[in-house]
Coordinates of C-alpha atoms in Angstrom, one line a residue:
X1 CA -12.4 -8.1 39.7
X2 CA -11.2 -5.7 42.4
X3 CA -8.8 -3.2 40.9
X4 CA -8.8 -0.4 43.5
X5 CA -6.2 2.3 42.9
X6 CA -4.6 4.8 45.3
X7 CA -6.1 8.3 45.3
X8 CA -3.0 9.5 43.3
X9 CA -3.8 7.4 40.3
X10 CA -7.6 7.9 40.5
X11 CA -6.8 11.7 40.4
X12 CA -4.5 11.2 37.4
X13 CA -7.2 9.2 35.6
X14 CA -9.6 12.0 35.9
X15 CA -7.2 14.4 34.2
X16 CA -6.0 12.0 31.5
X17 CA -8.0 12.0 28.3
X18 CA -8.2 9.9 25.1
X19 CA -7.6 11.2 21.6
X20 CA -8.5 9.3 18.5
X21 CA -6.6 9.1 15.2
X22 CA -8.4 7.5 12.2
X23 CA -7.1 4.5 10.3
X24 CA -8.5 4.4 6.7
X25 CA -8.9 1.9 3.9
X26 CA -6.0 2.9 1.7
X27 CA -8.0 2.3 -1.5
X28 CA -11.2 4.2 -0.7
X29 CA -10.4 6.8 2.0
X30 CA -13.2 5.4 4.2
X31 CA -12.7 4.8 7.9
X32 CA -11.7 1.4 9.2
X33 CA -10.9 2.2 12.8
X34 CA -9.4 4.6 15.3
X35 CA -6.4 4.3 17.5
X36 CA -6.9 5.5 21.1
X37 CA -4.0 7.7 22.2
X38 CA -3.4 8.9 25.8
X39 CA -3.3 12.7 26.3
X40 CA -2.8 15.2 29.2
X41 CA 0.1 13.1 30.6
X42 CA 2.1 16.2 31.1
X43 CA -0.7 17.7 33.2
X44 CA -0.2 14.9 35.7
X45 CA 3.6 15.4 35.9
X46 CA 5.1 13.1 33.1
X47 CA 7.2 14.0 30.1
X48 CA 6.0 11.0 28.1
X49 CA 3.4 8.3 28.1
X50 CA 6.2 5.7 28.6
X51 CA 7.3 7.5 31.8
X52 CA 3.7 7.4 33.1
X53 CA 3.4 3.6 32.5
X54 CA 6.8 3.0 34.0
X55 CA 5.7 4.7 37.2
X56 CA 2.5 2.6 37.3
X57 CA 4.5 -0.5 36.7
X58 CA 6.8 0.3 39.5
X59 CA 3.8 0.7 41.8
X60 CA 2.7 -2.8 40.7
X61 CA -0.6 -1.3 39.5
X62 CA -0.2 -1.7 35.8
X63 CA -3.1 -4.0 35.1
X64 CA -5.6 -2.2 37.4
X65 CA -4.7 1.1 35.9
X66 CA -4.9 -0.3 32.4
X67 CA -8.4 -1.6 32.9
X68 CA -9.5 1.8 34.1
X69 CA -8.0 3.3 30.9
X70 CA -9.8 0.7 28.8
X71 CA -13.1 1.7 30.4
X72 CA -12.3 5.4 29.7
X73 CA -11.4 4.7 26.0
X74 CA -14.5 2.5 25.4
X75 CA -16.8 5.0 27.0
X76 CA -15.5 7.7 24.7
X77 CA -15.4 5.4 21.7
X78 CA -19.1 4.7 21.7
X79 CA -19.7 8.5 21.4
X80 CA -18.2 8.5 17.8
X81 CA -20.8 8.5 15.1
X82 CA -20.9 5.1 13.4
X83 CA -18.7 3.4 16.0
X84 CA -20.6 0.2 15.5
X85 CA -18.9 -0.3 12.1
X86 CA -15.3 0.5 13.0
X87 CA -12.6 -0.9 15.2
X88 CA -11.0 0.6 18.3
X89 CA -7.2 0.1 18.4
X90 CA -6.0 0.0 22.0
X91 CA -2.3 -0.1 23.0
X92 CA -1.3 -2.7 25.6
X93 CA 1.8 -2.5 27.7
X94 CA 3.8 -5.7 27.2
X95 CA 4.3 -6.1 31.0
X96 CA 0.7 -6.7 31.9
X97 CA 1.1 -10.4 32.4
X98 CA 3.7 -9.7 35.1
X99 CA 1.0 -8.2 37.4
X100 CA -0.2 -10.4 40.2
X101 CA -3.9 -9.5 39.6
X102 CA -3.9 -10.2 35.9
X103 CA -7.0 -12.4 35.1
X104 CA -9.2 -13.4 32.2
X105 CA -12.5 -12.1 31.0
X106 CA -12.3 -8.5 32.2
X107 CA -12.2 -6.9 28.7
X108 CA -15.3 -8.9 27.6
X109 CA -17.2 -7.7 30.7
X110 CA -16.4 -4.1 29.8
X111 CA -17.4 -4.7 26.2
X112 CA -20.7 -6.2 27.3
X113 CA -21.3 -3.3 29.6
X114 CA -21.0 -0.8 26.7
X115 CA -22.7 -3.0 24.1
X116 CA -19.5 -3.3 21.9
X117 CA -18.9 -6.4 19.8
X118 CA -15.7 -8.2 20.5
X119 CA -14.6 -7.9 16.9
X120 CA -14.7 -4.1 17.2
X121 CA -11.6 -4.0 19.4
X122 CA -8.0 -4.6 18.3
X123 CA -5.2 -4.8 20.8
X124 CA -1.9 -3.2 19.7
X125 CA 1.3 -4.6 21.1
X126 CA 4.6 -2.9 20.2
X127 CA 7.7 -4.8 19.3
X128 CA 9.9 -1.8 19.8
X129 CA 10.9 -2.6 23.4
X130 CA 13.1 -5.4 24.5
X131 CA 12.0 -7.7 27.4
X132 CA 14.0 -9.2 30.2
X133 CA 11.9 -12.3 29.4
X134 CA 12.1 -12.8 25.6
X135 CA 8.9 -14.8 25.5
X136 CA 6.8 -12.1 27.3
X137 CA 5.4 -10.6 24.1
X138 CA 4.6 -14.0 22.6
X139 CA 2.7 -14.8 25.9
X140 CA 0.5 -11.7 25.8
X141 CA -0.2 -12.2 22.1
X142 CA -1.2 -15.8 22.7
X143 CA -3.4 -14.8 25.6
X144 CA -5.5 -12.3 23.7
X145 CA -5.6 -14.4 20.5
X146 CA -6.9 -17.3 22.6
X147 CA -9.7 -15.0 23.8
X148 CA -10.4 -14.3 20.0
X149 CA -9.4 -10.7 20.0
X150 CA -8.0 -9.0 17.0
X151 CA -4.2 -8.5 17.5
X152 CA -2.0 -5.9 15.9
X153 CA 1.8 -5.6 16.1
X154 CA 2.8 -2.0 16.3
X155 CA 6.2 -0.5 15.1
X156 CA 6.8 -3.6 13.0
X157 CA 10.3 -3.9 11.5
X158 CA 12.2 -1.9 14.2
X159 CA 11.9 -4.3 17.1
X160 CA 13.6 -7.3 18.5
X161 CA 11.4 -10.2 17.4
X162 CA 10.2 -9.2 13.9
X163 CA 9.6 -12.1 11.5
X164 CA 9.7 -14.6 14.4
X165 CA 6.5 -13.1 15.7
X166 CA 4.8 -13.4 12.3
X167 CA 5.7 -17.0 12.2
X168 CA 4.9 -18.0 15.8
X169 CA 2.0 -15.7 16.8
X170 CA 0.3 -14.9 13.5
X171 CA -1.2 -11.5 14.4
X172 CA -4.2 -10.2 12.5
X173 CA -2.6 -6.9 11.6
X174 CA 0.9 -5.4 11.5
X175 CA 1.7 -1.7 11.5
X176 CA 4.8 -0.8 9.5
X177 CA 6.9 1.7 11.4
X178 CA 7.3 5.2 10.1
X179 CA 11.0 4.7 9.7
X180 CA 10.4 2.6 6.5
X181 CA 7.8 5.1 5.1
X182 CA 9.4 8.5 5.5
X183 CA 10.2 9.7 2.0
X184 CA 9.6 6.1 0.7
X185 CA 8.8 7.4 -2.8
X186 CA 12.4 8.6 -3.1
X187 CA 14.2 5.7 -1.4
X188 CA 14.4 2.5 -3.4
X189 CA 15.8 0.5 -0.4
X190 CA 12.9 1.5 1.8
X191 CA 10.5 0.7 -1.0
X192 CA 12.0 -2.8 -1.5
X193 CA 11.9 -3.5 2.2
X194 CA 8.4 -2.3 2.7
X195 CA 7.2 -4.3 -0.3
X196 CA 8.9 -7.4 1.1
X197 CA 7.3 -7.0 4.6
X198 CA 3.9 -6.2 3.1
X199 CA 3.8 -9.1 0.6
X200 CA 5.0 -11.6 3.2
X201 CA 2.3 -10.5 5.6
X202 CA -0.4 -10.6 3.0
X203 CA 0.6 -14.2 2.0
X204 CA 0.2 -15.1 5.7
X205 CA -3.3 -13.6 5.7
X206 CA -2.2 -10.5 7.8
X207 CA -3.5 -7.0 7.1
X208 CA -0.9 -4.2 6.8
X209 CA -1.2 -0.7 8.1
X210 CA 1.1 2.0 6.8
X211 CA 1.6 4.0 10.0
X212 CA 2.8 7.6 10.2
X213 CA 2.1 8.6 6.6
X214 CA 2.6 12.4 6.3
X215 CA 2.6 13.1 2.5
X216 CA 0.5 12.3 -0.6
X217 CA 3.6 10.6 -2.1
X218 CA 4.0 8.3 0.8
X219 CA 0.3 7.4 0.7
X220 CA 0.3 6.6 -3.0
X221 CA 3.5 4.6 -2.7
X222 CA 2.2 2.5 0.2
X223 CA -1.1 1.9 -1.7
X224 CA 0.8 0.8 -4.8
X225 CA 2.9 -1.6 -2.8
X226 CA -0.2 -3.3 -1.5
X227 CA -0.8 -1.9 2.1
X228 CA -4.4 -2.3 3.1
X229 CA -4.8 0.5 5.6
X230 CA -3.2 3.9 6.3
X231 CA -2.7 6.1 9.3
X232 CA -0.8 9.4 9.9
X233 CA -0.8 13.2 10.0
X234 CA -1.6 13.4 6.2
X235 CA -5.0 11.8 7.1
X236 CA -5.6 13.5 10.4
X237 CA -3.7 14.3 13.6
X238 CA -5.1 12.7 16.8
X239 CA -8.1 14.6 18.0
X240 CA -9.8 14.9 21.4
X241 CA -13.0 15.9 19.7
X242 CA -15.2 12.9 19.0
X243 CA -16.9 14.9 16.2
X244 CA -13.6 15.3 14.4
X245 CA -13.7 11.6 13.3
X246 CA -15.3 11.2 9.9
X247 CA -16.7 8.2 8.1
X248 CA -14.9 9.3 4.9
X249 CA -12.0 11.7 4.3
X250 CA -12.6 13.8 1.2
X251 CA -9.1 15.0 0.7
X252 CA -7.8 11.4 0.8
X253 CA -10.5 10.2 -1.6
X254 CA -9.6 13.0 -4.0
X255 CA -5.9 12.1 -4.0
X256 CA -6.8 8.4 -4.6
X257 CA -9.2 9.2 -7.4
X258 CA -6.9 11.7 -9.1
X259 CA -4.0 9.2 -9.0
X260 CA -5.9 6.3 -10.3
X261 CA -4.6 5.9 -13.8
X262 CA -4.9 2.8 -16.0
X263 CA -6.1 0.7 -13.0
X264 CA -6.5 -3.0 -13.8
X265 CA -5.5 -2.0 -17.4
X266 CA -8.5 -2.8 -19.6
X267 CA -9.2 -6.2 -18.1
X268 CA -12.6 -6.5 -16.6
X269 CA -11.7 -8.2 -13.3
X270 CA -15.4 -8.4 -12.2
X271 CA -16.1 -11.3 -14.7
X272 CA -13.5 -13.5 -13.0
X273 CA -14.6 -13.0 -9.4
X274 CA -16.3 -16.0 -7.7
X275 CA -18.7 -14.5 -5.3
X276 CA -19.2 -17.8 -3.4
X277 CA -20.8 -17.5 0.0
X278 CA -18.1 -17.8 2.7
X279 CA -18.1 -19.9 5.8
X280 CA -18.2 -18.2 9.2
X281 CA -15.2 -19.0 11.4
X282 CA -17.6 -20.4 14.1
X283 CA -19.3 -22.8 11.7
X284 CA -19.5 -26.3 13.2
X285 CA -17.2 -28.9 11.6
X286 CA -20.1 -31.1 10.5
X287 CA -21.7 -28.2 8.7
X288 CA -18.4 -27.5 6.9
X289 CA -18.3 -31.1 5.8
X290 CA -21.9 -30.8 4.6
X291 CA -21.0 -27.7 2.7
X292 CA -18.4 -29.5 0.6
X293 CA -20.7 -32.5 0.1
X294 CA -23.5 -30.3 -1.3
X295 CA -21.0 -28.3 -3.5
X296 CA -18.7 -31.0 -5.0
X297 CA -17.4 -28.5 -7.6
X298 CA -16.0 -26.3 -4.8
X299 CA -12.5 -27.1 -3.5
X300 CA -11.7 -23.9 -1.6
X301 CA -14.0 -21.6 0.4
X302 CA -13.2 -18.3 2.1
X303 CA -13.8 -18.0 5.8
X304 CA -14.9 -14.8 7.5
X305 CA -15.5 -13.5 11.0
X306 CA -18.8 -12.1 12.4
X307 CA -17.9 -8.7 10.8
X308 CA -17.7 -10.3 7.4
X309 CA -13.9 -9.7 7.4
X310 CA -12.0 -12.5 5.7
X311 CA -9.5 -14.5 7.8
X312 CA -8.4 -17.2 5.5
X313 CA -9.6 -20.2 3.4
X314 CA -10.8 -23.7 4.0
X315 CA -9.8 -26.4 1.5
X316 CA -11.7 -29.6 0.8
X317 CA -8.7 -31.8 1.2
X318 CA -8.1 -30.4 4.7
X319 CA -11.6 -31.5 5.7
X320 CA -11.0 -35.0 4.3
X321 CA -7.7 -35.3 6.1
X322 CA -9.4 -34.4 9.3
X323 CA -12.4 -36.8 8.9
X324 CA -10.2 -39.7 7.9
X325 CA -7.6 -39.2 10.7
X326 CA -7.7 -41.9 13.4
X327 CA -9.8 -39.8 15.8
X328 CA -11.5 -37.6 13.2
X329 CA -15.0 -39.2 13.3
X330 CA -15.1 -39.4 17.1
X331 CA -14.0 -35.8 17.5
X332 CA -16.8 -34.8 15.2
X333 CA -19.3 -35.8 18.0
X334 CA -17.6 -33.3 20.4
X335 CA -19.4 -30.0 20.1
X336 CA -16.6 -27.8 21.6
X337 CA -14.0 -29.4 19.3
X338 CA -16.1 -29.1 16.2
X339 CA -15.8 -25.3 16.5
X340 CA -12.2 -25.0 17.5
X341 CA -11.0 -27.5 14.9
X342 CA -12.5 -25.4 12.0
X343 CA -10.5 -22.4 13.2
X344 CA -7.3 -24.4 13.5
X345 CA -7.4 -25.8 10.0
X346 CA -8.0 -22.5 8.3
X347 CA -5.2 -21.6 5.9
X348 CA -3.9 -18.1 5.4
X349 CA -4.7 -16.4 2.1
X350 CA -3.7 -13.2 0.4
X351 CA -6.3 -10.4 0.7
X352 CA -6.6 -7.3 -1.5
X353 CA -9.2 -4.6 -2.1
X354 CA -11.5 -4.9 -5.2
X355 CA -10.1 -1.7 -6.7
X356 CA -6.4 -2.6 -5.9
X357 CA -4.0 -2.3 -8.9
X358 CA -4.2 -5.6 -10.8
X359 CA -0.4 -5.7 -11.0
X360 CA -0.3 -5.8 -7.2
X361 CA -2.7 -8.7 -7.1
X362 CA -0.7 -10.6 -9.7
X363 CA 2.5 -10.0 -7.8
X364 CA 1.0 -11.2 -4.6
X365 CA -0.2 -14.4 -6.3
X366 CA 3.1 -15.0 -8.2
X367 CA 5.2 -14.6 -5.0
X368 CA 3.5 -17.7 -3.4
X369 CA 3.8 -20.9 -5.5
X370 CA 1.3 -22.6 -3.3
X371 CA -1.4 -19.9 -3.5
X372 CA -4.9 -21.0 -4.2
X373 CA -6.0 -17.5 -5.1
X374 CA -6.7 -14.1 -3.6
X375 CA -9.6 -13.0 -1.4
X376 CA -11.1 -9.7 -2.5
X377 CA -12.7 -7.2 -0.1
X378 CA -14.8 -4.1 -0.6
X379 CA -14.0 -1.6 2.1
X380 CA -12.4 -4.4 4.1
X381 CA -15.5 -6.6 4.0
X382 CA -15.6 -9.9 2.0
X383 CA -16.5 -9.4 -1.6
X384 CA -15.4 -12.5 -3.5
X385 CA -12.6 -14.9 -4.5
X386 CA -10.1 -14.8 -7.4
X387 CA -9.0 -18.4 -8.0
X388 CA -5.5 -19.3 -9.2
X389 CA -7.0 -20.2 -12.6
X390 CA -8.7 -16.9 -12.8
X391 CA -5.6 -14.9 -12.0
X392 CA -3.5 -16.9 -14.5
X393 CA -6.2 -16.0 -17.2
X394 CA -6.0 -12.4 -16.2
X395 CA -2.2 -12.5 -16.3
X396 CA -2.4 -13.7 -19.9
X397 CA -5.0 -11.0 -20.8
X398 CA -2.8 -8.4 -19.1
X399 CA 0.2 -9.5 -21.2
X400 CA -1.8 -9.2 -24.4
X401 CA -3.0 -5.7 -23.4
X402 CA 0.6 -4.7 -22.4
X403 CA 2.0 -6.0 -25.7
X404 CA -0.6 -4.2 -27.7
X405 CA 0.0 -0.9 -25.9
X406 CA 3.8 -0.9 -26.0
X407 CA 6.2 0.0 -28.8
X408 CA 7.7 -3.3 -30.1
X409 CA 11.2 -1.9 -30.5
X410 CA 11.8 -0.1 -27.2
X411 CA 9.1 -2.0 -25.1
X412 CA 8.0 1.5 -23.8
X413 CA 4.3 2.4 -23.5
X414 CA 2.9 3.7 -26.8
X415 CA 0.4 6.4 -28.0
X416 CA -2.7 5.0 -26.3
X417 CA -0.9 5.2 -22.9
X418 CA 0.3 8.7 -23.6
X419 CA -3.2 9.7 -24.4
X420 CA -4.4 8.2 -21.1
X421 CA -1.7 10.1 -19.3
X422 CA -2.6 13.4 -20.9
X423 CA -6.3 12.8 -20.2
X424 CA -5.3 12.4 -16.5
X425 CA -3.3 15.7 -16.6
X426 CA -6.2 17.6 -18.1
X427 CA -8.7 16.1 -15.6
X428 CA -7.1 17.2 -12.3
X429 CA -5.4 20.1 -10.6
X430 CA -2.0 18.7 -9.8
X431 CA 1.3 20.1 -11.1
X432 CA 3.1 18.2 -13.9
X433 CA 6.3 18.5 -16.0
X434 CA 5.7 17.2 -19.6
X435 CA 8.5 16.7 -22.1
X436 CA 8.5 15.8 -25.8
X437 CA 11.8 14.5 -27.2
X438 CA 12.7 14.5 -30.9
X439 CA 15.9 13.0 -32.2
X440 CA 17.7 15.5 -34.5
X441 CA 19.3 14.5 -37.8
X442 CA 17.9 11.0 -37.3
X443 CA 16.8 10.5 -41.0
X444 CA 20.3 11.4 -42.3
X445 CA 21.9 9.0 -39.8
X446 CA 19.4 6.2 -40.7
X447 CA 20.0 6.7 -44.4
X448 CA 23.8 6.7 -44.1
X449 CA 24.2 3.8 -41.6
X450 CA 21.1 1.7 -42.3
X451 CA 18.0 0.9 -40.4
X452 CA 19.7 -1.5 -37.9
X453 CA 21.9 1.4 -36.7
X454 CA 18.8 3.6 -36.7
X455 CA 17.2 1.1 -34.4
X456 CA 20.3 1.1 -32.2
X457 CA 20.0 4.9 -31.8
X458 CA 16.4 4.7 -30.8
X459 CA 17.1 1.9 -28.3
X460 CA 20.0 3.9 -27.0
X461 CA 17.7 6.9 -26.2
X462 CA 15.1 4.6 -24.6
X463 CA 17.7 3.1 -22.4
X464 CA 19.0 6.5 -21.4
X465 CA 15.5 7.5 -20.4
X466 CA 15.0 4.4 -18.3
X467 CA 18.3 4.7 -16.5
X468 CA 18.3 8.5 -15.9
X469 CA 14.7 9.3 -15.1
X470 CA 13.4 8.1 -11.7
X471 CA 10.5 5.8 -11.2
X472 CA 8.2 8.7 -10.7
X473 CA 8.5 9.5 -14.4
X474 CA 6.1 8.1 -17.0
X475 CA 8.3 7.2 -20.0
X476 CA 6.9 6.5 -23.4
X477 CA 7.7 6.0 -27.1
X478 CA 5.5 8.0 -29.5
X479 CA 6.9 6.2 -32.5
X480 CA 9.9 6.7 -34.9
X481 CA 12.3 9.1 -33.3
X482 CA 9.8 10.8 -30.9
X483 CA 9.6 10.1 -27.2
X484 CA 7.6 11.4 -24.3
X485 CA 8.3 11.7 -20.5
X486 CA 6.3 13.3 -17.7
X487 CA 5.9 13.3 -14.0
X488 CA 3.5 14.7 -11.4
X489 CA 5.5 16.9 -9.0
X490 CA 5.4 19.5 -6.2
X491 CA 6.6 22.9 -7.2
X492 CA 9.6 22.6 -4.8
X493 CA 10.8 19.5 -6.8
X494 CA 10.4 21.0 -10.3
X495 CA 13.9 22.3 -10.6
X496 CA 15.4 18.9 -9.8
X497 CA 13.2 17.1 -12.3
X498 CA 13.9 19.6 -15.1
X499 CA 17.6 19.3 -14.4
X500 CA 17.3 15.5 -15.0
X501 CA 15.6 16.2 -18.3
X502 CA 18.4 18.6 -19.3
X503 CA 21.0 15.9 -18.5
X504 CA 19.3 13.4 -20.9
X505 CA 19.7 15.8 -23.8
X506 CA 23.5 16.0 -23.1
X507 CA 23.8 12.3 -22.3
X508 CA 22.3 11.3 -25.6
X509 CA 24.5 13.7 -27.6
X510 CA 27.6 12.3 -25.9
X511 CA 26.7 8.6 -26.2
X512 CA 25.4 8.8 -29.8
X513 CA 28.8 9.7 -31.1
X514 CA 29.9 6.1 -30.5
X515 CA 27.4 5.1 -33.3
X516 CA 29.5 6.9 -35.9
X517 CA 32.7 5.9 -37.7
X518 CA 35.9 7.6 -36.6
X519 CA 36.0 9.6 -39.8
X520 CA 32.5 11.1 -39.2
X521 CA 33.3 11.7 -35.5
X522 CA 36.4 13.6 -36.4
X523 CA 34.6 15.6 -39.1
X524 CA 31.7 16.3 -36.7
X525 CA 29.1 15.6 -39.3
X526 CA 28.1 13.2 -42.1
X527 CA 27.4 13.7 -45.7
X528 CA 24.0 12.4 -46.9
X529 CA 21.1 13.3 -49.1
X530 CA 18.5 15.7 -47.9
X531 CA 14.8 15.2 -48.5
X532 CA 15.2 16.6 -52.1
X533 CA 18.0 14.2 -52.8
X534 CA 20.8 16.8 -52.7
X535 CA 24.1 16.1 -51.0
X536 CA 24.4 17.9 -47.7
X537 CA 26.3 17.9 -44.4
X538 CA 24.3 16.9 -41.4
X539 CA 25.4 17.3 -37.8
X540 CA 25.7 14.3 -35.5
X541 CA 22.7 12.9 -33.7
X542 CA 21.3 15.0 -30.8
X543 CA 17.9 15.4 -29.3
X544 CA 15.6 18.4 -28.9
X545 CA 13.5 18.6 -25.7
X546 CA 10.3 20.6 -25.5
X547 CA 9.4 21.0 -21.8
X548 CA 6.1 22.2 -20.4
X549 CA 5.3 22.9 -16.8
X550 CA 1.6 22.6 -15.9
X551 CA 1.0 24.3 -12.5
X552 CA -1.6 23.3 -10.0
X553 CA -3.4 26.6 -10.6
X554 CA -3.5 26.1 -14.4
X555 CA -7.1 26.0 -15.3
X556 CA -7.0 25.6 -19.1
X557 CA -5.1 22.3 -19.5
X558 CA -7.2 20.3 -22.1
X559 CA -5.4 17.9 -24.4
X560 CA -6.0 20.1 -27.4
X561 CA -4.3 23.0 -25.6
X562 CA -1.4 20.9 -24.5
X563 CA -0.8 19.6 -28.1
X564 CA -1.1 23.1 -29.6
X565 CA 1.6 24.4 -27.2
X566 CA 3.9 21.5 -27.9
X567 CA 3.4 21.8 -31.7
X568 CA 4.8 25.4 -31.7
X569 CA 7.3 24.8 -28.9
X570 CA 9.0 21.8 -30.6
X571 CA 10.0 24.1 -33.5
X572 CA 11.6 26.5 -31.0
X573 CA 13.6 23.7 -29.4
X574 CA 15.1 22.7 -32.8
X575 CA 16.3 26.3 -33.3
X576 CA 17.9 26.7 -29.8
X577 CA 21.6 26.1 -29.4
X578 CA 20.9 24.1 -26.3
X579 CA 18.1 22.1 -28.2
X580 CA 15.8 22.8 -25.2
X581 CA 12.7 25.0 -24.9
X582 CA 10.9 25.4 -21.6
X583 CA 7.7 27.1 -20.8
X584 CA 5.2 27.3 -17.9
X585 CA 1.4 27.4 -18.2
X586 CA -0.2 30.1 -16.0

């Protein structure tokens, strides 16, 4: 194809450069791909990339210019170490189809020239911009999907088409816009919306990239929600240096490993995984029929592309419906149709990484009443299949584990979970706030008012913890009238978290008064027997809080050391008028 450009634009192309920003597997920290980003646009006289493309569009040269940029990006992409195993994400302008010289096959010719597999490129199309022709974006998506390219929708959630695009165009990937991810760990509404978008996409067989992640907290929240991939400044800023792109990002891997606590509970998920051999998307229809005939016990088989990336499932009943349709058998003799029909009858299926939190897998499965199971990947490659029956079995086992590890009265995690949490604290170098709560004068109250009222007091405190401590806090019931709360935190957030713990102490003292008779409330105490059986006045219920700040630079933080500090500090809290003791480990 002839795509001659005026000297002005040829000159500009020489100055423009391509930077790469890595996209990682959010469970492992290993590279999945890189996004190509245009740089040096200011050097050629434009304030933004959008301005540059608007100018090319006005000159009616958009497609010719874009092909030259693709060539430039591909040429630099193959200089990245290990490029054969990653994807190149390339942004397309939605107005390309308006160009009079737009034609098919040019990208494949470029890929062939540089020895790049077609599955190694993913075209990004943004839904941020409105079109004069509302179907333009759908057309460009359909065009590149028809040519079997991977398609990603950029800036998902802030555009004009949104869910309509998911339904009609079925992209391979969506990139959730930064708007939803900024401070997501603190914003329950953003968390709900992002979870909703992510889980819907997964059920449709679409991978999800958390784009624009800038903090550890955003990364971990997106991982726990179920996003597959992550991109942003917290991983790495775009770089012009091809050697700056790594196969694995150590600081991300460290964050993931340090945060991985009680993953998959105690359930051994491996024993439930069916590692059946998948079908390739290009498998002939007659071979697919033969597969089910040779394996009558199999009703569902995963389907992968040439890169061993899962794209959906094929069900036995779909094959039967096709064969027994009026023209099914005659179509089977048409070689070109045999291939295309297999692709067209593939059903979407949820996809999750092998080391994804089991609760996320269960939630994905439970949200879709028609789900046949979940495809598992290992670093984005097909690993195995968790059938619906296997997931239900795991759910039952998880429920048993959860019941065994929680306090039967308050339904809060018990001692085994507290021990796991403290083991995590002692094993890494993050900052934490730990707090032991001990109800004061509980025995006297329980003796005077009975064990049912005593249970009400314990449940009252558990409810106060749930309602007044944010989701970042781990909340547990040691047993009896002792409780535990803790959170990982940045030093700049410590004061706010400590203030929340202070409020709980006052909140319980205020609310617990309502458990007493009017007479005892007016007197401000009760008369009951002490441990020696002597009559004695006891103050009304309150709670003592022993707080310990473990700083990131704290070296000696073993469980024995933590318990020793708490043992002595709890006595101090009981003696303080505020019922609070606070110390910081150096």
